[in-house]
Amino acid sequence: MPVLDVLGTADQGRESVHPGNPAAQAGQVMTNVETLLAEAGASVEHVVSCTVYLTDIRHREPVYRVLGRRLSGVYPVFTGLVVSALARPEWLVEVTVVAVRP
């Protein structure tokens, strides 16, 4: 079974697309994750682990709400960390997932 690591996914394209909005950033993160998994022949149904990095604990609720909707019916192990900063100052959330494709 191939293990897929989708590391350091953030609110990115050429530029951050949702500065200051943790829920919108989480939605973009999940879109990025879904795209990368699909390119590897997998989907969110294959996610077994999710690590969430937040720059502010107050963002936990809106971010986890979005992740919960996008991972509905999937029960990965979740780890949440609060960090002082991410690679770009406008990023409020970054997500790493591990998926196992049958």
PDB file of N, CA and C in Angstrom:
ATOM      1  N   MET A   1       0.835  -1.181   0.000  1.00  0.00           N
ATOM      2  CA  MET A   1       0.000   0.000   0.000  1.00  0.00           C
ATOM      3  C   MET A   1       0.879   1.243   0.000  1.00  0.00           C
ATOM      4  N   PRO A   2       0.741   2.079  -1.005  1.00  0.00           N
ATOM      5  CA  PRO A   2       1.532   3.307  -1.045  1.00  0.00           C
ATOM      6  C   PRO A   2       1.092   4.309   0.036  1.00  0.00           C
ATOM      7  N   VAL A   3       2.071   4.880   0.691  1.00  0.00           N
ATOM      8  CA  VAL A   3       1.829   5.935   1.672  1.00  0.00           C
ATOM      9  C   VAL A   3       2.117   7.265   0.989  1.00  0.00           C
ATOM     10  N   LEU A   4       1.181   8.181   1.089  1.00  0.00           N
ATOM     11  CA  LEU A   4       1.308   9.493   0.458  1.00  0.00           C
ATOM     12  C   LEU A   4       1.404  10.554   1.539  1.00  0.00           C
ATOM     13  N   ASP A   5       2.468  11.331   1.493  1.00  0.00           N
ATOM     14  CA  ASP A   5       2.642  12.444   2.422  1.00  0.00           C
ATOM     15  C   ASP A   5       2.386  13.734   1.671  1.00  0.00           C
ATOM     16  N   VAL A   6       1.392  14.487   2.115  1.00  0.00           N
ATOM     17  CA  VAL A   6       1.112  15.806   1.553  1.00  0.00           C
ATOM     18  C   VAL A   6       1.539  16.789   2.639  1.00  0.00           C
ATOM     19  N   LEU A   7       2.720  17.354   2.452  1.00  0.00           N
ATOM     20  CA  LEU A   7       3.360  18.125   3.508  1.00  0.00           C
ATOM     21  C   LEU A   7       3.230  19.626   3.295  1.00  0.00           C
ATOM     22  N   GLY A   8       3.031  20.340   4.378  1.00  0.00           N
ATOM     23  CA  GLY A   8       3.094  21.794   4.365  1.00  0.00           C
ATOM     24  C   GLY A   8       2.136  22.483   3.419  1.00  0.00           C
ATOM     25  N   THR A   9       0.900  22.026   3.382  1.00  0.00           N
ATOM     26  CA  THR A   9      -0.087  22.636   2.498  1.00  0.00           C
ATOM     27  C   THR A   9      -0.648  23.887   3.169  1.00  0.00           C
ATOM     28  N   ALA A  10      -0.607  24.998   2.436  1.00  0.00           N
ATOM     29  CA  ALA A  10      -1.056  26.273   2.991  1.00  0.00           C
ATOM     30  C   ALA A  10      -1.944  26.989   1.982  1.00  0.00           C
ATOM     31  N   ASP A  11      -2.394  28.160   2.360  1.00  0.00           N
ATOM     32  CA  ASP A  11      -3.237  29.021   1.525  1.00  0.00           C
ATOM     33  C   ASP A  11      -2.341  29.663   0.477  1.00  0.00           C
ATOM     34  N   GLN A  12      -2.074  28.905  -0.576  1.00  0.00           N
ATOM     35  CA  GLN A  12      -1.118  29.418  -1.548  1.00  0.00           C
ATOM     36  C   GLN A  12      -1.512  29.116  -2.976  1.00  0.00           C
ATOM     37  N   GLY A  13      -1.057  29.923  -3.804  1.00  0.00           N
ATOM     38  CA  GLY A  13      -1.049  29.806  -5.234  1.00  0.00           C
ATOM     39  C   GLY A  13       0.160  30.636  -5.580  1.00  0.00           C
ATOM     40  N   ARG A  14       0.012  31.588  -6.432  1.00  0.00           N
ATOM     41  CA  ARG A  14       1.124  32.531  -6.643  1.00  0.00           C
ATOM     42  C   ARG A  14       1.239  33.462  -5.443  1.00  0.00           C
ATOM     43  N   GLU A  15       0.113  33.738  -4.806  1.00  0.00           N
ATOM     44  CA  GLU A  15       0.077  34.555  -3.597  1.00  0.00           C
ATOM     45  C   GLU A  15      -0.963  33.956  -2.664  1.00  0.00           C
ATOM     46  N   SER A  16      -0.897  34.356  -1.410  1.00  0.00           N
ATOM     47  CA  SER A  16      -1.923  33.935  -0.468  1.00  0.00           C
ATOM     48  C   SER A  16      -3.255  34.487  -0.961  1.00  0.00           C
ATOM     49  N   VAL A  17      -4.266  33.660  -0.991  1.00  0.00           N
ATOM     50  CA  VAL A  17      -5.532  34.100  -1.565  1.00  0.00           C
ATOM     51  C   VAL A  17      -6.566  34.526  -0.528  1.00  0.00           C
ATOM     52  N   HIS A  18      -6.331  34.251   0.743  1.00  0.00           N
ATOM     53  CA  HIS A  18      -7.304  34.593   1.781  1.00  0.00           C
ATOM     54  C   HIS A  18      -6.612  35.182   3.012  1.00  0.00           C
ATOM     55  N   PRO A  19      -5.854  36.270   2.876  1.00  0.00           N
ATOM     56  CA  PRO A  19      -5.161  36.812   4.041  1.00  0.00           C
ATOM     57  C   PRO A  19      -6.140  37.237   5.138  1.00  0.00           C
ATOM     58  N   GLY A  20      -5.807  36.862   6.381  1.00  0.00           N
ATOM     59  CA  GLY A  20      -6.617  37.280   7.519  1.00  0.00           C
ATOM     60  C   GLY A  20      -7.863  36.458   7.779  1.00  0.00           C
ATOM     61  N   ASN A  21      -8.129  35.414   6.985  1.00  0.00           N
ATOM     62  CA  ASN A  21      -9.356  34.631   7.135  1.00  0.00           C
ATOM     63  C   ASN A  21      -8.998  33.158   7.335  1.00  0.00           C
ATOM     64  N   PRO A  22      -8.911  32.695   8.600  1.00  0.00           N
ATOM     65  CA  PRO A  22      -8.481  31.319   8.853  1.00  0.00           C
ATOM     66  C   PRO A  22      -9.414  30.264   8.260  1.00  0.00           C
ATOM     67  N   ALA A  23     -10.713  30.489   8.270  1.00  0.00           N
ATOM     68  CA  ALA A  23     -11.650  29.504   7.708  1.00  0.00           C
ATOM     69  C   ALA A  23     -11.474  29.392   6.202  1.00  0.00           C
ATOM     70  N   ALA A  24     -11.344  30.521   5.521  1.00  0.00           N
ATOM     71  CA  ALA A  24     -11.132  30.495   4.070  1.00  0.00           C
ATOM     72  C   ALA A  24      -9.783  29.870   3.734  1.00  0.00           C
ATOM     73  N   GLN A  25      -8.770  30.143   4.545  1.00  0.00           N
ATOM     74  CA  GLN A  25      -7.474  29.516   4.312  1.00  0.00           C
ATOM     75  C   GLN A  25      -7.567  28.007   4.480  1.00  0.00           C
ATOM     76  N   ALA A  26      -8.298  27.549   5.483  1.00  0.00           N
ATOM     77  CA  ALA A  26      -8.478  26.106   5.683  1.00  0.00           C
ATOM     78  C   ALA A  26      -9.195  25.486   4.489  1.00  0.00           C
ATOM     79  N   GLY A  27     -10.176  26.179   3.942  1.00  0.00           N
ATOM     80  CA  GLY A  27     -10.867  25.674   2.751  1.00  0.00           C
ATOM     81  C   GLY A  27      -9.923  25.547   1.573  1.00  0.00           C
ATOM     82  N   GLN A  28      -9.057  26.545   1.352  1.00  0.00           N
ATOM     83  CA  GLN A  28      -8.084  26.479   0.267  1.00  0.00           C
ATOM     84  C   GLN A  28      -7.067  25.368   0.505  1.00  0.00           C
ATOM     85  N   VAL A  29      -6.659  25.213   1.760  1.00  0.00           N
ATOM     86  CA  VAL A  29      -5.739  24.129   2.113  1.00  0.00           C
ATOM     87  C   VAL A  29      -6.347  22.788   1.717  1.00  0.00           C
ATOM     88  N   MET A  30      -7.615  22.575   2.066  1.00  0.00           N
ATOM     89  CA  MET A  30      -8.247  21.294   1.750  1.00  0.00           C
ATOM     90  C   MET A  30      -8.424  21.107   0.247  1.00  0.00           C
ATOM     91  N   THR A  31      -8.689  22.174  -0.484  1.00  0.00           N
ATOM     92  CA  THR A  31      -8.751  22.075  -1.943  1.00  0.00           C
ATOM     93  C   THR A  31      -7.396  21.640  -2.485  1.00  0.00           C
ATOM     94  N   ASN A  32      -6.318  22.235  -1.955  1.00  0.00           N
ATOM     95  CA  ASN A  32      -4.971  21.847  -2.370  1.00  0.00           C
ATOM     96  C   ASN A  32      -4.689  20.387  -2.040  1.00  0.00           C
ATOM     97  N   VAL A  33      -5.058  19.958  -0.834  1.00  0.00           N
ATOM     98  CA  VAL A  33      -4.846  18.568  -0.416  1.00  0.00           C
ATOM     99  C   VAL A  33      -5.607  17.625  -1.341  1.00  0.00           C
ATOM    100  N   GLU A  34      -6.875  17.927  -1.594  1.00  0.00           N
ATOM    101  CA  GLU A  34      -7.683  17.075  -2.469  1.00  0.00           C
ATOM    102  C   GLU A  34      -7.075  16.974  -3.866  1.00  0.00           C
ATOM    103  N   THR A  35      -6.579  18.089  -4.392  1.00  0.00           N
ATOM    104  CA  THR A  35      -5.962  18.101  -5.718  1.00  0.00           C
ATOM    105  C   THR A  35      -4.712  17.234  -5.743  1.00  0.00           C
ATOM    106  N   LEU A  36      -3.855  17.396  -4.744  1.00  0.00           N
ATOM    107  CA  LEU A  36      -2.616  16.620  -4.699  1.00  0.00           C
ATOM    108  C   LEU A  36      -2.884  15.129  -4.508  1.00  0.00           C
ATOM    109  N   LEU A  37      -3.846  14.793  -3.667  1.00  0.00           N
ATOM    110  CA  LEU A  37      -4.199  13.388  -3.488  1.00  0.00           C
ATOM    111  C   LEU A  37      -4.745  12.796  -4.786  1.00  0.00           C
ATOM    112  N   ALA A  38      -5.607  13.535  -5.463  1.00  0.00           N
ATOM    113  CA  ALA A  38      -6.185  13.056  -6.721  1.00  0.00           C
ATOM    114  C   ALA A  38      -5.094  12.804  -7.763  1.00  0.00           C
ATOM    115  N   GLU A  39      -4.097  13.680  -7.806  1.00  0.00           N
ATOM    116  CA  GLU A  39      -2.993  13.491  -8.753  1.00  0.00           C
ATOM    117  C   GLU A  39      -2.226  12.208  -8.466  1.00  0.00           C
ATOM    118  N   ALA A  40      -2.276  11.743  -7.211  1.00  0.00           N
ATOM    119  CA  ALA A  40      -1.601  10.504  -6.825  1.00  0.00           C
ATOM    120  C   ALA A  40      -2.541   9.311  -6.828  1.00  0.00           C
ATOM    121  N   GLY A  41      -3.776   9.506  -7.322  1.00  0.00           N
ATOM    122  CA  GLY A  41      -4.739   8.411  -7.387  1.00  0.00           C
ATOM    123  C   GLY A  41      -5.421   8.105  -6.073  1.00  0.00           C
ATOM    124  N   ALA A  42      -5.491   9.086  -5.194  1.00  0.00           N
ATOM    125  CA  ALA A  42      -6.115   8.891  -3.879  1.00  0.00           C
ATOM    126  C   ALA A  42      -7.155   9.982  -3.653  1.00  0.00           C
ATOM    127  N   SER A  43      -7.798   9.932  -2.494  1.00  0.00           N
ATOM    128  CA  SER A  43      -8.778  10.950  -2.115  1.00  0.00           C
ATOM    129  C   SER A  43      -8.722  11.132  -0.607  1.00  0.00           C
ATOM    130  N   VAL A  44      -9.524  12.050  -0.097  1.00  0.00           N
ATOM    131  CA  VAL A  44      -9.525  12.287   1.349  1.00  0.00           C
ATOM    132  C   VAL A  44      -9.976  11.048   2.118  1.00  0.00           C
ATOM    133  N   GLU A  45     -10.678  10.146   1.469  1.00  0.00           N
ATOM    134  CA  GLU A  45     -11.085   8.900   2.129  1.00  0.00           C
ATOM    135  C   GLU A  45      -9.883   8.067   2.564  1.00  0.00           C
ATOM    136  N   HIS A  46      -8.728   8.321   1.964  1.00  0.00           N
ATOM    137  CA  HIS A  46      -7.517   7.572   2.269  1.00  0.00           C
ATOM    138  C   HIS A  46      -6.656   8.227   3.346  1.00  0.00           C
ATOM    139  N   VAL A  47      -7.078   9.395   3.848  1.00  0.00           N
ATOM    140  CA  VAL A  47      -6.296  10.119   4.855  1.00  0.00           C
ATOM    141  C   VAL A  47      -6.360   9.386   6.191  1.00  0.00           C
ATOM    142  N   VAL A  48      -5.183   9.136   6.774  1.00  0.00           N
ATOM    143  CA  VAL A  48      -5.118   8.440   8.058  1.00  0.00           C
ATOM    144  C   VAL A  48      -4.569   9.328   9.171  1.00  0.00           C
ATOM    145  N   SER A  49      -3.930  10.429   8.784  1.00  0.00           N
ATOM    146  CA  SER A  49      -3.335  11.323   9.769  1.00  0.00           C
ATOM    147  C   SER A  49      -3.377  12.748   9.248  1.00  0.00           C
ATOM    148  N   CYS A  50      -3.625  13.691  10.156  1.00  0.00           N
ATOM    149  CA  CYS A  50      -3.698  15.105   9.790  1.00  0.00           C
ATOM    150  C   CYS A  50      -3.042  15.924  10.904  1.00  0.00           C
ATOM    151  N   THR A  51      -2.062  16.736  10.521  1.00  0.00           N
ATOM    152  CA  THR A  51      -1.415  17.630  11.475  1.00  0.00           C
ATOM    153  C   THR A  51      -1.726  19.056  11.055  1.00  0.00           C
ATOM    154  N   VAL A  52      -2.247  19.823  11.998  1.00  0.00           N
ATOM    155  CA  VAL A  52      -2.670  21.192  11.734  1.00  0.00           C
ATOM    156  C   VAL A  52      -1.770  22.139  12.524  1.00  0.00           C
ATOM    157  N   TYR A  53      -1.193  23.109  11.822  1.00  0.00           N
ATOM    158  CA  TYR A  53      -0.359  24.133  12.441  1.00  0.00           C
ATOM    159  C   TYR A  53      -1.126  25.450  12.396  1.00  0.00           C
ATOM    160  N   LEU A  54      -1.341  26.055  13.551  1.00  0.00           N
ATOM    161  CA  LEU A  54      -2.046  27.329  13.654  1.00  0.00           C
ATOM    162  C   LEU A  54      -1.116  28.381  14.248  1.00  0.00           C
ATOM    163  N   THR A  55      -1.241  29.611  13.780  1.00  0.00           N
ATOM    164  CA  THR A  55      -0.445  30.688  14.360  1.00  0.00           C
ATOM    165  C   THR A  55      -1.145  31.350  15.542  1.00  0.00           C
ATOM    166  N   ASP A  56      -2.413  30.992  15.772  1.00  0.00           N
ATOM    167  CA  ASP A  56      -3.174  31.578  16.872  1.00  0.00           C
ATOM    168  C   ASP A  56      -4.229  30.564  17.302  1.00  0.00           C
ATOM    169  N   ILE A  57      -4.254  30.218  18.572  1.00  0.00           N
ATOM    170  CA  ILE A  57      -5.205  29.222  19.080  1.00  0.00           C
ATOM    171  C   ILE A  57      -6.647  29.641  18.823  1.00  0.00           C
ATOM    172  N   ARG A  58      -6.910  30.936  18.698  1.00  0.00           N
ATOM    173  CA  ARG A  58      -8.273  31.397  18.435  1.00  0.00           C
ATOM    174  C   ARG A  58      -8.776  30.974  17.055  1.00  0.00           C
ATOM    175  N   HIS A  59      -7.880  30.549  16.190  1.00  0.00           N
ATOM    176  CA  HIS A  59      -8.278  30.087  14.856  1.00  0.00           C
ATOM    177  C   HIS A  59      -8.695  28.611  14.849  1.00  0.00           C
ATOM    178  N   ARG A  60      -8.510  27.937  15.979  1.00  0.00           N
ATOM    179  CA  ARG A  60      -8.781  26.501  16.031  1.00  0.00           C
ATOM    180  C   ARG A  60     -10.218  26.163  15.619  1.00  0.00           C
ATOM    181  N   GLU A  61     -11.167  26.833  16.229  1.00  0.00           N
ATOM    182  CA  GLU A  61     -12.578  26.514  15.974  1.00  0.00           C
ATOM    183  C   GLU A  61     -12.961  26.673  14.504  1.00  0.00           C
ATOM    184  N   PRO A  62     -12.724  27.820  13.865  1.00  0.00           N
ATOM    185  CA  PRO A  62     -13.121  27.944  12.456  1.00  0.00           C
ATOM    186  C   PRO A  62     -12.349  27.004  11.531  1.00  0.00           C
ATOM    187  N   VAL A  63     -11.084  26.783  11.820  1.00  0.00           N
ATOM    188  CA  VAL A  63     -10.283  25.894  10.973  1.00  0.00           C
ATOM    189  C   VAL A  63     -10.763  24.452  11.115  1.00  0.00           C
ATOM    190  N   TYR A  64     -10.939  23.979  12.328  1.00  0.00           N
ATOM    191  CA  TYR A  64     -11.380  22.603  12.539  1.00  0.00           C
ATOM    192  C   TYR A  64     -12.800  22.367  12.008  1.00  0.00           C
ATOM    193  N   ARG A  65     -13.615  23.399  12.041  1.00  0.00           N
ATOM    194  CA  ARG A  65     -14.969  23.268  11.484  1.00  0.00           C
ATOM    195  C   ARG A  65     -14.876  22.968   9.981  1.00  0.00           C
ATOM    196  N   VAL A  66     -14.040  23.713   9.278  1.00  0.00           N
ATOM    197  CA  VAL A  66     -13.862  23.502   7.837  1.00  0.00           C
ATOM    198  C   VAL A  66     -13.255  22.124   7.572  1.00  0.00           C
ATOM    199  N   LEU A  67     -12.205  21.777   8.302  1.00  0.00           N
ATOM    200  CA  LEU A  67     -11.573  20.476   8.093  1.00  0.00           C
ATOM    201  C   LEU A  67     -12.553  19.347   8.378  1.00  0.00           C
ATOM    202  N   GLY A  68     -13.359  19.498   9.413  1.00  0.00           N
ATOM    203  CA  GLY A  68     -14.353  18.477   9.738  1.00  0.00           C
ATOM    204  C   GLY A  68     -15.359  18.271   8.622  1.00  0.00           C
ATOM    205  N   ARG A  69     -15.805  19.365   7.992  1.00  0.00           N
ATOM    206  CA  ARG A  69     -16.740  19.239   6.865  1.00  0.00           C
ATOM    207  C   ARG A  69     -16.080  18.556   5.676  1.00  0.00           C
ATOM    208  N   ARG A  70     -14.847  18.935   5.388  1.00  0.00           N
ATOM    209  CA  ARG A  70     -14.164  18.407   4.209  1.00  0.00           C
ATOM    210  C   ARG A  70     -13.697  16.960   4.408  1.00  0.00           C
ATOM    211  N   LEU A  71     -13.544  16.543   5.670  1.00  0.00           N
ATOM    212  CA  LEU A  71     -13.140  15.171   5.979  1.00  0.00           C
ATOM    213  C   LEU A  71     -14.302  14.383   6.578  1.00  0.00           C
ATOM    214  N   SER A  72     -15.517  14.800   6.292  1.00  0.00           N
ATOM    215  CA  SER A  72     -16.708  14.139   6.834  1.00  0.00           C
ATOM    216  C   SER A  72     -16.708  12.653   6.482  1.00  0.00           C
ATOM    217  N   GLY A  73     -16.903  11.815   7.491  1.00  0.00           N
ATOM    218  CA  GLY A  73     -16.922  10.374   7.285  1.00  0.00           C
ATOM    219  C   GLY A  73     -15.542   9.737   7.301  1.00  0.00           C
ATOM    220  N   VAL A  74     -14.503  10.560   7.394  1.00  0.00           N
ATOM    221  CA  VAL A  74     -13.124  10.076   7.471  1.00  0.00           C
ATOM    222  C   VAL A  74     -12.657  10.365   8.890  1.00  0.00           C
ATOM    223  N   TYR A  75     -11.971   9.421   9.496  1.00  0.00           N
ATOM    224  CA  TYR A  75     -11.584   9.591  10.893  1.00  0.00           C
ATOM    225  C   TYR A  75     -10.080   9.448  11.077  1.00  0.00           C
ATOM    226  N   PRO A  76      -9.319  10.424  10.555  1.00  0.00           N
ATOM    227  CA  PRO A  76      -7.869  10.356  10.727  1.00  0.00           C
ATOM    228  C   PRO A  76      -7.467  10.757  12.140  1.00  0.00           C
ATOM    229  N   VAL A  77      -6.258  10.424  12.495  1.00  0.00           N
ATOM    230  CA  VAL A  77      -5.673  10.909  13.731  1.00  0.00           C
ATOM    231  C   VAL A  77      -5.352  12.382  13.511  1.00  0.00           C
ATOM    232  N   PHE A  78      -5.770  13.242  14.425  1.00  0.00           N
ATOM    233  CA  PHE A  78      -5.529  14.679  14.320  1.00  0.00           C
ATOM    234  C   PHE A  78      -4.514  15.113  15.372  1.00  0.00           C
ATOM    235  N   THR A  79      -3.578  15.940  14.955  1.00  0.00           N
ATOM    236  CA  THR A  79      -2.666  16.612  15.876  1.00  0.00           C
ATOM    237  C   THR A  79      -2.736  18.093  15.559  1.00  0.00           C
ATOM    238  N   GLY A  80      -2.925  18.905  16.571  1.00  0.00           N
ATOM    239  CA  GLY A  80      -2.962  20.352  16.387  1.00  0.00           C
ATOM    240  C   GLY A  80      -1.836  21.010  17.154  1.00  0.00           C
ATOM    241  N   LEU A  81      -1.138  21.905  16.481  1.00  0.00           N
ATOM    242  CA  LEU A  81      -0.026  22.614  17.099  1.00  0.00           C
ATOM    243  C   LEU A  81      -0.196  24.111  16.892  1.00  0.00           C
ATOM    244  N   VAL A  82       0.175  24.883  17.883  1.00  0.00           N
ATOM    245  CA  VAL A  82       0.206  26.331  17.741  1.00  0.00           C
ATOM    246  C   VAL A  82       1.682  26.708  17.620  1.00  0.00           C
ATOM    247  N   VAL A  83       1.995  27.429  16.558  1.00  0.00           N
ATOM    248  CA  VAL A  83       3.376  27.819  16.277  1.00  0.00           C
ATOM    249  C   VAL A  83       3.477  29.340  16.250  1.00  0.00           C
ATOM    250  N   SER A  84       4.672  29.852  16.410  1.00  0.00           N
ATOM    251  CA  SER A  84       4.838  31.309  16.433  1.00  0.00           C
ATOM    252  C   SER A  84       4.695  31.926  15.052  1.00  0.00           C
ATOM    253  N   ALA A  85       5.019  31.168  14.005  1.00  0.00           N
ATOM    254  CA  ALA A  85       4.904  31.696  12.641  1.00  0.00           C
ATOM    255  C   ALA A  85       4.992  30.557  11.649  1.00  0.00           C
ATOM    256  N   LEU A  86       4.503  30.821  10.438  1.00  0.00           N
ATOM    257  CA  LEU A  86       4.651  29.900   9.317  1.00  0.00           C
ATOM    258  C   LEU A  86       5.578  30.561   8.293  1.00  0.00           C
ATOM    259  N   ALA A  87       5.816  29.916   7.178  1.00  0.00           N
ATOM    260  CA  ALA A  87       6.794  30.405   6.201  1.00  0.00           C
ATOM    261  C   ALA A  87       6.470  31.791   5.656  1.00  0.00           C
ATOM    262  N   ARG A  88       5.197  32.096   5.536  1.00  0.00           N
ATOM    263  CA  ARG A  88       4.774  33.432   5.094  1.00  0.00           C
ATOM    264  C   ARG A  88       3.933  34.056   6.199  1.00  0.00           C
ATOM    265  N   PRO A  89       4.141  35.328   6.473  1.00  0.00           N
ATOM    266  CA  PRO A  89       3.427  35.955   7.588  1.00  0.00           C
ATOM    267  C   PRO A  89       1.914  35.986   7.425  1.00  0.00           C
ATOM    268  N   GLU A  90       1.398  35.949   6.192  1.00  0.00           N
ATOM    269  CA  GLU A  90      -0.052  35.978   5.976  1.00  0.00           C
ATOM    270  C   GLU A  90      -0.712  34.621   6.181  1.00  0.00           C
ATOM    271  N   TRP A  91       0.082  33.560   6.256  1.00  0.00           N
ATOM    272  CA  TRP A  91      -0.486  32.237   6.476  1.00  0.00           C
ATOM    273  C   TRP A  91      -0.868  32.071   7.938  1.00  0.00           C
ATOM    274  N   LEU A  92      -2.094  31.637   8.178  1.00  0.00           N
ATOM    275  CA  LEU A  92      -2.596  31.411   9.528  1.00  0.00           C
ATOM    276  C   LEU A  92      -2.707  29.934   9.853  1.00  0.00           C
ATOM    277  N   VAL A  93      -2.748  29.096   8.815  1.00  0.00           N
ATOM    278  CA  VAL A  93      -2.913  27.655   8.992  1.00  0.00           C
ATOM    279  C   VAL A  93      -2.111  26.914   7.927  1.00  0.00           C
ATOM    280  N   GLU A  94      -1.535  25.813   8.347  1.00  0.00           N
ATOM    281  CA  GLU A  94      -0.835  24.913   7.437  1.00  0.00           C
ATOM    282  C   GLU A  94      -1.223  23.495   7.852  1.00  0.00           C
ATOM    283  N   VAL A  95      -1.368  22.615   6.871  1.00  0.00           N
ATOM    284  CA  VAL A  95      -1.819  21.252   7.148  1.00  0.00           C
ATOM    285  C   VAL A  95      -0.916  20.259   6.441  1.00  0.00           C
ATOM    286  N   THR A  96      -0.608  19.186   7.151  1.00  0.00           N
ATOM    287  CA  THR A  96       0.085  18.049   6.585  1.00  0.00           C
ATOM    288  C   THR A  96      -0.817  16.836   6.745  1.00  0.00           C
ATOM    289  N   VAL A  97      -0.991  16.058   5.683  1.00  0.00           N
ATOM    290  CA  VAL A  97      -1.776  14.830   5.792  1.00  0.00           C
ATOM    291  C   VAL A  97      -0.952  13.650   5.299  1.00  0.00           C
ATOM    292  N   VAL A  98      -1.278  12.498   5.857  1.00  0.00           N
ATOM    293  CA  VAL A  98      -0.725  11.232   5.398  1.00  0.00           C
ATOM    294  C   VAL A  98      -1.907  10.401   4.955  1.00  0.00           C
ATOM    295  N   ALA A  99      -1.805   9.842   3.757  1.00  0.00           N
ATOM    296  CA  ALA A  99      -2.867   8.990   3.223  1.00  0.00           C
ATOM    297  C   ALA A  99      -2.269   7.645   2.843  1.00  0.00           C
ATOM    298  N   VAL A 100      -3.072   6.610   2.939  1.00  0.00           N
ATOM    299  CA  VAL A 100      -2.660   5.272   2.531  1.00  0.00           C
ATOM    300  C   VAL A 100      -3.609   4.828   1.437  1.00  0.00           C
ATOM    301  N   ARG A 101      -3.046   4.646   0.254  1.00  0.00           N
ATOM    302  CA  ARG A 101      -3.844   4.231  -0.895  1.00  0.00           C
ATOM    303  C   ARG A 101      -3.775   2.717  -1.028  1.00  0.00           C
ATOM    304  N   PRO A 102      -4.936   2.067  -1.122  1.00  0.00           N
ATOM    305  CA  PRO A 102      -4.924   0.592  -1.252  1.00  0.00           C
ATOM    306  C   PRO A 102      -4.344   0.147  -2.587  1.00  0.00           C
TER     307      PRO A 102
END
